[in-house]
Amino acid sequence: MSLLTLQAPAKINLTLDILSARPDGYHEMEMVMQSVSLADRIRLDWGFPGGIRAESGLRFLPNDKGNLAVAAALAFRRATGQDWRDLRISIDKAIPVCAGTAGGSSDAAAVLRGLNWLTGAGLSPMELARIGEEVGSDVPYCVLGTTALAKGRGEQLTPLPSLPPCWIVLCKPHFSISTPALFREWDRKKKHLRPDTKGVLAALDQGDLIGVARRVFNVFEAVLPPHQRRVIEGIKNAMIQAGALGSAMSGSGPTVFGLFDREDLAQQAVQTLSETQEEVFLTRPLAEPPAPAAEPAE
Ligand code: C5P
């Protein structure tokens, strides 16, 4: 039996744009992605009897292949033609669940990186990302992490210069949003306001935090039901009032992020938001890709 622990970092979308609906039911995307220091901790017990299963202590998270972490282990075993049977995946959740911050996708990506190390398969990050495609659209990005442009379904990735050092406040309001339902709303309503993705790429090239922050934008915000949109707008306003350089919803929501160039202002924002919201976090951007595998656990 072998043990391994890994970090599975959350992500935010600095921009999220939908270019078109595709005949296969997915959408062509253009997104600037950023991983952050808030992370789940994944422990892999490879060879622990009982088949492939996940444990999180959270009743609403599935333990079987309905959990992306288990789906990733099955996809890895299939893709590599390996025939081992037993893996216990223990998930210590820090990333909010169903929140637009890729918690499940990042757990899946960590499992792929971990199994690559434990089984000695020796796949490259790009090969692992390709296995991740069948698990979920955000998984390939989560395998590579840091700052990247994601296109296609989300699997066509171009590394970008790092977001300049800053503080990122995350705030998840107390409701969940169905990703497929939000895509259907976008199909119905198709709003015309779009992010200035080119401007964000240029600002990243120049190391211009303010230039990035004033262009953060998510096309999903415009098609939210009015009561949810009001909550999101309220949190964004609170971030800006507290001194954020920019604020937007991440992914299909409902987590809102704010970018700050001063730690004291970010901490103040956390304090203010915590008066009305339960899930508020102070994070930093990650400039290094997640380590392929941490040191083996004790
Ligand atoms: O790939 P994933 O399982 O994360 O996607 C969840 C759902 O989100 C898909 O079934 C699809 O309805 C929608 N989706 C989409 N276009 C994408 C990614 C996701 O329409 N690029």
PDB file of N, CA, C and O in Angstrom, residues 96-162:
ATOM      1  N   PRO A  96     -15.245  25.794  -1.484  1.00  0.00           N
ATOM      2  CA  PRO A  96     -16.701  25.623  -1.432  1.00  0.00           C
ATOM      3  C   PRO A  96     -17.186  24.704  -2.559  1.00  0.00           C
ATOM      4  O   PRO A  96     -16.587  24.658  -3.633  1.00  0.00           O
ATOM      5  N   VAL A  97     -18.270  23.972  -2.274  1.00  0.00           N
ATOM      6  CA  VAL A  97     -18.785  22.973  -3.225  1.00  0.00           C
ATOM      7  C   VAL A  97     -19.806  23.633  -4.163  1.00  0.00           C
ATOM      8  O   VAL A  97     -20.587  24.486  -3.727  1.00  0.00           O
ATOM      9  N   CYS A  98     -19.789  23.241  -5.432  1.00  0.00           N
ATOM     10  CA  CYS A  98     -20.716  23.789  -6.447  1.00  0.00           C
ATOM     11  C   CYS A  98     -20.669  25.315  -6.436  1.00  0.00           C
ATOM     12  O   CYS A  98     -21.682  25.981  -6.229  1.00  0.00           O
ATOM     13  N   ALA A  99     -19.491  25.859  -6.632  1.00  0.00           N
ATOM     14  CA  ALA A  99     -19.317  27.289  -6.378  1.00  0.00           C
ATOM     15  C   ALA A  99     -18.678  28.052  -7.532  1.00  0.00           C
ATOM     16  O   ALA A  99     -18.431  29.235  -7.424  1.00  0.00           O
ATOM     17  N   GLY A 100     -18.350  27.363  -8.658  1.00  0.00           N
ATOM     18  CA  GLY A 100     -17.697  28.054  -9.774  1.00  0.00           C
ATOM     19  C   GLY A 100     -16.207  28.212  -9.572  1.00  0.00           C
ATOM     20  O   GLY A 100     -15.538  28.973 -10.275  1.00  0.00           O
ATOM     21  N   THR A 101     -15.646  27.477  -8.597  1.00  0.00           N
ATOM     22  CA  THR A 101     -14.219  27.604  -8.308  1.00  0.00           C
ATOM     23  C   THR A 101     -13.471  26.280  -8.541  1.00  0.00           C
ATOM     24  O   THR A 101     -12.351  26.093  -8.065  1.00  0.00           O
ATOM     25  N   ALA A 102     -14.118  25.364  -9.263  1.00  0.00           N
ATOM     26  CA  ALA A 102     -13.474  24.125  -9.745  1.00  0.00           C
ATOM     27  C   ALA A 102     -13.022  23.179  -8.636  1.00  0.00           C
ATOM     28  O   ALA A 102     -12.076  22.423  -8.842  1.00  0.00           O
ATOM     29  N   GLY A 103     -13.710  23.196  -7.500  1.00  0.00           N
ATOM     30  CA  GLY A 103     -13.310  22.297  -6.411  1.00  0.00           C
ATOM     31  C   GLY A 103     -13.266  20.844  -6.859  1.00  0.00           C
ATOM     32  O   GLY A 103     -12.252  20.159  -6.690  1.00  0.00           O
ATOM     33  N   GLY A 104     -14.358  20.348  -7.436  1.00  0.00           N
ATOM     34  CA  GLY A 104     -14.422  18.948  -7.869  1.00  0.00           C
ATOM     35  C   GLY A 104     -13.416  18.660  -8.978  1.00  0.00           C
ATOM     36  O   GLY A 104     -12.752  17.611  -8.968  1.00  0.00           O
ATOM     37  N   SER A 105     -13.278  19.589  -9.918  1.00  0.00           N
ATOM     38  CA  SER A 105     -12.339  19.395 -11.041  1.00  0.00           C
ATOM     39  C   SER A 105     -10.903  19.376 -10.534  1.00  0.00           C
ATOM     40  O   SER A 105     -10.056  18.633 -11.044  1.00  0.00           O
ATOM     41  N   SER A 106     -10.617  20.201  -9.527  1.00  0.00           N
ATOM     42  CA  SER A 106      -9.253  20.249  -9.012  1.00  0.00           C
ATOM     43  C   SER A 106      -8.929  18.979  -8.226  1.00  0.00           C
ATOM     44  O   SER A 106      -7.806  18.465  -8.289  1.00  0.00           O
ATOM     45  N   ASP A 107      -9.923  18.445  -7.493  1.00  0.00           N
ATOM     46  CA  ASP A 107      -9.714  17.158  -6.818  1.00  0.00           C
ATOM     47  C   ASP A 107      -9.399  16.089  -7.862  1.00  0.00           C
ATOM     48  O   ASP A 107      -8.486  15.263  -7.667  1.00  0.00           O
ATOM     49  N   ALA A 108     -10.159  16.095  -8.968  1.00  0.00           N
ATOM     50  CA  ALA A 108      -9.943  15.107 -10.037  1.00  0.00           C
ATOM     51  C   ALA A 108      -8.531  15.248 -10.609  1.00  0.00           C
ATOM     52  O   ALA A 108      -7.821  14.258 -10.831  1.00  0.00           O
ATOM     53  N   ALA A 109      -8.106  16.494 -10.831  1.00  0.00           N
ATOM     54  CA  ALA A 109      -6.771  16.732 -11.394  1.00  0.00           C
ATOM     55  C   ALA A 109      -5.684  16.242 -10.429  1.00  0.00           C
ATOM     56  O   ALA A 109      -4.674  15.660 -10.846  1.00  0.00           O
ATOM     57  N   ALA A 110      -5.912  16.444  -9.135  1.00  0.00           N
ATOM     58  CA  ALA A 110      -4.934  15.984  -8.136  1.00  0.00           C
ATOM     59  C   ALA A 110      -4.834  14.458  -8.160  1.00  0.00           C
ATOM     60  O   ALA A 110      -3.740  13.890  -8.022  1.00  0.00           O
ATOM     61  N   VAL A 111      -5.968  13.793  -8.324  1.00  0.00           N
ATOM     62  CA  VAL A 111      -5.954  12.322  -8.399  1.00  0.00           C
ATOM     63  C   VAL A 111      -5.132  11.875  -9.616  1.00  0.00           C
ATOM     64  O   VAL A 111      -4.324  10.939  -9.530  1.00  0.00           O
ATOM     65  N   LEU A 112      -5.311  12.556 -10.744  1.00  0.00           N
ATOM     66  CA  LEU A 112      -4.537  12.194 -11.948  1.00  0.00           C
ATOM     67  C   LEU A 112      -3.038  12.378 -11.696  1.00  0.00           C
ATOM     68  O   LEU A 112      -2.220  11.502 -12.018  1.00  0.00           O
ATOM     69  N   ARG A 113      -2.673  13.502 -11.094  1.00  0.00           N
ATOM     70  CA  ARG A 113      -1.241  13.758 -10.823  1.00  0.00           C
ATOM     71  C   ARG A 113      -0.701  12.745  -9.827  1.00  0.00           C
ATOM     72  O   ARG A 113       0.407  12.227  -9.974  1.00  0.00           O
ATOM     73  N   GLY A 114      -1.520  12.439  -8.826  1.00  0.00           N
ATOM     74  CA  GLY A 114      -1.083  11.510  -7.783  1.00  0.00           C
ATOM     75  C   GLY A 114      -0.912  10.101  -8.309  1.00  0.00           C
ATOM     76  O   GLY A 114       0.094   9.429  -8.009  1.00  0.00           O
ATOM     77  N   LEU A 115      -1.882   9.636  -9.091  1.00  0.00           N
ATOM     78  CA  LEU A 115      -1.781   8.268  -9.625  1.00  0.00           C
ATOM     79  C   LEU A 115      -0.614   8.161 -10.600  1.00  0.00           C
ATOM     80  O   LEU A 115       0.043   7.120 -10.690  1.00  0.00           O
ATOM     81  N   ASN A 116      -0.361   9.233 -11.326  1.00  0.00           N
ATOM     82  CA  ASN A 116       0.786   9.233 -12.251  1.00  0.00           C
ATOM     83  C   ASN A 116       2.076   8.961 -11.483  1.00  0.00           C
ATOM     84  O   ASN A 116       2.949   8.207 -11.911  1.00  0.00           O
ATOM     85  N   TRP A 117       2.161   9.563 -10.276  1.00  0.00           N
ATOM     86  CA  TRP A 117       3.352   9.406  -9.429  1.00  0.00           C
ATOM     87  C   TRP A 117       3.361   8.021  -8.779  1.00  0.00           C
ATOM     88  O   TRP A 117       4.353   7.299  -8.826  1.00  0.00           O
ATOM     89  N   LEU A 118       2.214   7.649  -8.176  1.00  0.00           N
ATOM     90  CA  LEU A 118       2.156   6.386  -7.416  1.00  0.00           C
ATOM     91  C   LEU A 118       2.373   5.164  -8.306  1.00  0.00           C
ATOM     92  O   LEU A 118       3.030   4.200  -7.907  1.00  0.00           O
ATOM     93  N   THR A 119       1.790   5.193  -9.499  1.00  0.00           N
ATOM     94  CA  THR A 119       1.859   4.007 -10.367  1.00  0.00           C
ATOM     95  C   THR A 119       3.094   4.037 -11.260  1.00  0.00           C
ATOM     96  O   THR A 119       3.343   3.081 -11.997  1.00  0.00           O
ATOM     97  N   GLY A 120       3.827   5.142 -11.231  1.00  0.00           N
ATOM     98  CA  GLY A 120       5.025   5.248 -12.070  1.00  0.00           C
ATOM     99  C   GLY A 120       4.703   5.306 -13.554  1.00  0.00           C
ATOM    100  O   GLY A 120       5.538   4.963 -14.393  1.00  0.00           O
ATOM    101  N   ALA A 121       3.481   5.770 -13.894  1.00  0.00           N
ATOM    102  CA  ALA A 121       3.080   5.782 -15.309  1.00  0.00           C
ATOM    103  C   ALA A 121       3.923   6.770 -16.129  1.00  0.00           C
ATOM    104  O   ALA A 121       4.108   6.572 -17.329  1.00  0.00           O
ATOM    105  N   GLY A 122       4.385   7.829 -15.499  1.00  0.00           N
ATOM    106  CA  GLY A 122       5.286   8.770 -16.172  1.00  0.00           C
ATOM    107  C   GLY A 122       4.653   9.560 -17.307  1.00  0.00           C
ATOM    108  O   GLY A 122       5.331   9.920 -18.266  1.00  0.00           O
ATOM    109  N   LEU A 123       3.351   9.852 -17.198  1.00  0.00           N
ATOM    110  CA  LEU A 123       2.704  10.651 -18.250  1.00  0.00           C
ATOM    111  C   LEU A 123       3.084  12.128 -18.080  1.00  0.00           C
ATOM    112  O   LEU A 123       3.320  12.598 -16.964  1.00  0.00           O
ATOM    113  N   SER A 124       3.097  12.856 -19.206  1.00  0.00           N
ATOM    114  CA  SER A 124       3.390  14.289 -19.145  1.00  0.00           C
ATOM    115  C   SER A 124       2.131  15.023 -18.673  1.00  0.00           C
ATOM    116  O   SER A 124       1.019  14.489 -18.771  1.00  0.00           O
ATOM    117  N   PRO A 125       2.291  16.282 -18.187  1.00  0.00           N
ATOM    118  CA  PRO A 125       1.091  17.049 -17.806  1.00  0.00           C
ATOM    119  C   PRO A 125       0.076  17.134 -18.947  1.00  0.00           C
ATOM    120  O   PRO A 125      -1.135  17.046 -18.717  1.00  0.00           O
ATOM    121  N   MET A 126       0.539  17.284 -20.194  1.00  0.00           N
ATOM    122  CA  MET A 126      -0.403  17.371 -21.316  1.00  0.00           C
ATOM    123  C   MET A 126      -1.173  16.065 -21.482  1.00  0.00           C
ATOM    124  O   MET A 126      -2.362  16.067 -21.789  1.00  0.00           O
ATOM    125  N   GLU A 127      -0.485  14.929 -21.281  1.00  0.00           N
ATOM    126  CA  GLU A 127      -1.180  13.631 -21.389  1.00  0.00           C
ATOM    127  C   GLU A 127      -2.210  13.472 -20.266  1.00  0.00           C
ATOM    128  O   GLU A 127      -3.310  12.967 -20.492  1.00  0.00           O
ATOM    129  N   LEU A 128      -1.827  13.920 -19.064  1.00  0.00           N
ATOM    130  CA  LEU A 128      -2.789  13.854 -17.949  1.00  0.00           C
ATOM    131  C   LEU A 128      -3.987  14.759 -18.227  1.00  0.00           C
ATOM    132  O   LEU A 128      -5.135  14.397 -17.952  1.00  0.00           O
ATOM    133  N   ALA A 129      -3.705  15.948 -18.795  1.00  0.00           N
ATOM    134  CA  ALA A 129      -4.792  16.889 -19.108  1.00  0.00           C
ATOM    135  C   ALA A 129      -5.757  16.251 -20.105  1.00  0.00           C
ATOM    136  O   ALA A 129      -6.980  16.409 -19.993  1.00  0.00           O
ATOM    137  N   ARG A 130      -5.221  15.506 -21.052  1.00  0.00           N
ATOM    138  CA  ARG A 130      -6.082  14.859 -22.061  1.00  0.00           C
ATOM    139  C   ARG A 130      -6.986  13.813 -21.387  1.00  0.00           C
ATOM    140  O   ARG A 130      -8.158  13.706 -21.722  1.00  0.00           O
ATOM    141  N   ILE A 131      -6.443  13.071 -20.429  1.00  0.00           N
ATOM    142  CA  ILE A 131      -7.291  12.100 -19.704  1.00  0.00           C
ATOM    143  C   ILE A 131      -8.384  12.869 -18.948  1.00  0.00           C
ATOM    144  O   ILE A 131      -9.534  12.448 -18.877  1.00  0.00           O
ATOM    145  N   GLY A 132      -7.995  14.046 -18.418  1.00  0.00           N
ATOM    146  CA  GLY A 132      -8.951  14.849 -17.644  1.00  0.00           C
ATOM    147  C   GLY A 132     -10.131  15.342 -18.462  1.00  0.00           C
ATOM    148  O   GLY A 132     -11.207  15.574 -17.914  1.00  0.00           O
ATOM    149  N   GLU A 133      -9.951  15.492 -19.775  1.00  0.00           N
ATOM    150  CA  GLU A 133     -11.033  15.997 -20.643  1.00  0.00           C
ATOM    151  C   GLU A 133     -12.309  15.198 -20.501  1.00  0.00           C
ATOM    152  O   GLU A 133     -13.410  15.737 -20.541  1.00  0.00           O
ATOM    153  N   GLU A 134     -12.170  13.865 -20.376  1.00  0.00           N
ATOM    154  CA  GLU A 134     -13.389  13.053 -20.318  1.00  0.00           C
ATOM    155  C   GLU A 134     -14.048  13.131 -18.937  1.00  0.00           C
ATOM    156  O   GLU A 134     -15.188  12.723 -18.774  1.00  0.00           O
ATOM    157  N   VAL A 135     -13.329  13.665 -17.967  1.00  0.00           N
ATOM    158  CA  VAL A 135     -13.883  13.762 -16.605  1.00  0.00           C
ATOM    159  C   VAL A 135     -14.685  15.065 -16.450  1.00  0.00           C
ATOM    160  O   VAL A 135     -15.733  15.080 -15.811  1.00  0.00           O
ATOM    161  N   GLY A 136     -14.213  16.142 -17.046  1.00  0.00           N
ATOM    162  CA  GLY A 136     -14.926  17.428 -16.949  1.00  0.00           C
ATOM    163  C   GLY A 136     -14.155  18.503 -17.687  1.00  0.00           C
ATOM    164  O   GLY A 136     -12.930  18.437 -17.808  1.00  0.00           O
ATOM    165  N   SER A 137     -14.892  19.530 -18.135  1.00  0.00           N
ATOM    166  CA  SER A 137     -14.284  20.556 -18.995  1.00  0.00           C
ATOM    167  C   SER A 137     -13.187  21.355 -18.296  1.00  0.00           C
ATOM    168  O   SER A 137     -12.275  21.868 -18.950  1.00  0.00           O
ATOM    169  N   ASP A 138     -13.270  21.510 -16.954  1.00  0.00           N
ATOM    170  CA  ASP A 138     -12.266  22.306 -16.235  1.00  0.00           C
ATOM    171  C   ASP A 138     -11.071  21.468 -15.767  1.00  0.00           C
ATOM    172  O   ASP A 138     -10.095  22.022 -15.244  1.00  0.00           O
ATOM    173  N   VAL A 139     -11.164  20.144 -15.906  1.00  0.00           N
ATOM    174  CA  VAL A 139     -10.100  19.292 -15.344  1.00  0.00           C
ATOM    175  C   VAL A 139      -8.749  19.508 -16.049  1.00  0.00           C
ATOM    176  O   VAL A 139      -7.718  19.621 -15.371  1.00  0.00           O
ATOM    177  N   PRO A 140      -8.716  19.603 -17.400  1.00  0.00           N
ATOM    178  CA  PRO A 140      -7.403  19.825 -18.045  1.00  0.00           C
ATOM    179  C   PRO A 140      -6.707  21.074 -17.500  1.00  0.00           C
ATOM    180  O   PRO A 140      -5.510  21.046 -17.192  1.00  0.00           O
ATOM    181  N   TYR A 141      -7.478  22.173 -17.350  1.00  0.00           N
ATOM    182  CA  TYR A 141      -6.853  23.373 -16.785  1.00  0.00           C
ATOM    183  C   TYR A 141      -6.323  23.096 -15.378  1.00  0.00           C
ATOM    184  O   TYR A 141      -5.211  23.508 -15.027  1.00  0.00           O
ATOM    185  N   CYS A 142      -7.098  22.376 -14.574  1.00  0.00           N
ATOM    186  CA  CYS A 142      -6.679  22.139 -13.186  1.00  0.00           C
ATOM    187  C   CYS A 142      -5.411  21.280 -13.123  1.00  0.00           C
ATOM    188  O   CYS A 142      -4.651  21.381 -12.161  1.00  0.00           O
ATOM    189  N   VAL A 143      -5.181  20.441 -14.128  1.00  0.00           N
ATOM    190  CA  VAL A 143      -3.941  19.655 -14.149  1.00  0.00           C
ATOM    191  C   VAL A 143      -2.746  20.605 -14.300  1.00  0.00           C
ATOM    192  O   VAL A 143      -1.718  20.427 -13.651  1.00  0.00           O
ATOM    193  N   LEU A 144      -2.907  21.634 -15.145  1.00  0.00           N
ATOM    194  CA  LEU A 144      -1.769  22.532 -15.431  1.00  0.00           C
ATOM    195  C   LEU A 144      -1.700  23.704 -14.456  1.00  0.00           C
ATOM    196  O   LEU A 144      -0.608  24.094 -14.033  1.00  0.00           O
ATOM    197  N   GLY A 145      -2.845  24.277 -14.117  1.00  0.00           N
ATOM    198  CA  GLY A 145      -2.916  25.347 -13.118  1.00  0.00           C
ATOM    199  C   GLY A 145      -2.275  26.664 -13.527  1.00  0.00           C
ATOM    200  O   GLY A 145      -2.072  26.933 -14.721  1.00  0.00           O
ATOM    201  N   THR A 146      -1.976  27.512 -12.569  1.00  0.00           N
ATOM    202  CA  THR A 146      -1.427  28.883 -12.680  1.00  0.00           C
ATOM    203  C   THR A 146      -2.332  29.783 -13.535  1.00  0.00           C
ATOM    204  O   THR A 146      -3.535  29.770 -13.365  1.00  0.00           O
ATOM    205  N   THR A 147      -1.730  30.580 -14.442  1.00  0.00           N
ATOM    206  CA  THR A 147      -2.531  31.510 -15.248  1.00  0.00           C
ATOM    207  C   THR A 147      -2.575  30.965 -16.669  1.00  0.00           C
ATOM    208  O   THR A 147      -1.525  30.647 -17.239  1.00  0.00           O
ATOM    209  N   ALA A 148      -3.762  30.828 -17.237  1.00  0.00           N
ATOM    210  CA  ALA A 148      -3.853  30.238 -18.580  1.00  0.00           C
ATOM    211  C   ALA A 148      -5.087  30.751 -19.299  1.00  0.00           C
ATOM    212  O   ALA A 148      -6.086  31.121 -18.675  1.00  0.00           O
ATOM    213  N   LEU A 149      -4.985  30.762 -20.641  1.00  0.00           N
ATOM    214  CA  LEU A 149      -6.143  31.020 -21.492  1.00  0.00           C
ATOM    215  C   LEU A 149      -6.729  29.665 -21.855  1.00  0.00           C
ATOM    216  O   LEU A 149      -5.999  28.776 -22.306  1.00  0.00           O
ATOM    217  N   ALA A 150      -8.026  29.497 -21.622  1.00  0.00           N
ATOM    218  CA  ALA A 150      -8.685  28.225 -21.945  1.00  0.00           C
ATOM    219  C   ALA A 150      -9.700  28.475 -23.050  1.00  0.00           C
ATOM    220  O   ALA A 150     -10.538  29.363 -22.933  1.00  0.00           O
ATOM    221  N   LYS A 151      -9.593  27.678 -24.113  1.00  0.00           N
ATOM    222  CA  LYS A 151     -10.548  27.809 -25.221  1.00  0.00           C
ATOM    223  C   LYS A 151     -11.172  26.456 -25.514  1.00  0.00           C
ATOM    224  O   LYS A 151     -10.927  25.488 -24.811  1.00  0.00           O
ATOM    225  N   GLY A 152     -11.981  26.388 -26.599  1.00  0.00           N
ATOM    226  CA  GLY A 152     -12.711  25.164 -26.901  1.00  0.00           C
ATOM    227  C   GLY A 152     -13.700  24.905 -25.774  1.00  0.00           C
ATOM    228  O   GLY A 152     -14.332  25.834 -25.252  1.00  0.00           O
ATOM    229  N   ARG A 153     -13.842  23.651 -25.347  1.00  0.00           N
ATOM    230  CA  ARG A 153     -14.699  23.320 -24.204  1.00  0.00           C
ATOM    231  C   ARG A 153     -14.088  23.820 -22.907  1.00  0.00           C
ATOM    232  O   ARG A 153     -14.724  23.831 -21.860  1.00  0.00           O
ATOM    233  N   GLY A 154     -12.769  24.166 -22.997  1.00  0.00           N
ATOM    234  CA  GLY A 154     -11.987  24.539 -21.815  1.00  0.00           C
ATOM    235  C   GLY A 154     -10.665  23.785 -21.820  1.00  0.00           C
ATOM    236  O   GLY A 154      -9.812  24.014 -20.962  1.00  0.00           O
ATOM    237  N   GLU A 155     -10.502  22.892 -22.811  1.00  0.00           N
ATOM    238  CA  GLU A 155      -9.349  21.987 -22.822  1.00  0.00           C
ATOM    239  C   GLU A 155      -8.176  22.514 -23.662  1.00  0.00           C
ATOM    240  O   GLU A 155      -7.081  21.964 -23.588  1.00  0.00           O
ATOM    241  N   GLN A 156      -8.414  23.551 -24.473  1.00  0.00           N
ATOM    242  CA  GLN A 156      -7.308  24.102 -25.276  1.00  0.00           C
ATOM    243  C   GLN A 156      -6.631  25.188 -24.459  1.00  0.00           C
ATOM    244  O   GLN A 156      -7.184  26.274 -24.297  1.00  0.00           O
ATOM    245  N   LEU A 157      -5.438  24.881 -23.959  1.00  0.00           N
ATOM    246  CA  LEU A 157      -4.830  25.737 -22.936  1.00  0.00           C
ATOM    247  C   LEU A 157      -3.559  26.408 -23.422  1.00  0.00           C
ATOM    248  O   LEU A 157      -2.708  25.759 -24.039  1.00  0.00           O
ATOM    249  N   THR A 158      -3.449  27.699 -23.155  1.00  0.00           N
ATOM    250  CA  THR A 158      -2.217  28.428 -23.448  1.00  0.00           C
ATOM    251  C   THR A 158      -1.739  29.054 -22.139  1.00  0.00           C
ATOM    252  O   THR A 158      -2.478  29.851 -21.541  1.00  0.00           O
ATOM    253  N   PRO A 159      -0.527  28.703 -21.678  1.00  0.00           N
ATOM    254  CA  PRO A 159      -0.023  29.348 -20.453  1.00  0.00           C
ATOM    255  C   PRO A 159       0.146  30.850 -20.668  1.00  0.00           C
ATOM    256  O   PRO A 159       0.494  31.287 -21.764  1.00  0.00           O
ATOM    257  N   LEU A 160      -0.125  31.626 -19.626  1.00  0.00           N
ATOM    258  CA  LEU A 160      -0.021  33.086 -19.695  1.00  0.00           C
ATOM    259  C   LEU A 160       0.955  33.569 -18.631  1.00  0.00           C
ATOM    260  O   LEU A 160       1.207  32.850 -17.649  1.00  0.00           O
ATOM    261  N   PRO A 161       1.470  34.808 -18.775  1.00  0.00           N
ATOM    262  CA  PRO A 161       2.281  35.374 -17.687  1.00  0.00           C
ATOM    263  C   PRO A 161       1.451  35.416 -16.408  1.00  0.00           C
ATOM    264  O   PRO A 161       0.240  35.614 -16.461  1.00  0.00           O
ATOM    265  N   SER A 162       2.134  35.241 -15.266  1.00  0.00           N
ATOM    266  CA  SER A 162       1.415  35.193 -13.982  1.00  0.00           C
ATOM    267  C   SER A 162       0.683  36.496 -13.697  1.00  0.00           C
ATOM    268  O   SER A 162       1.166  37.574 -14.045  1.00  0.00           O
TER     269      SER A 162
END
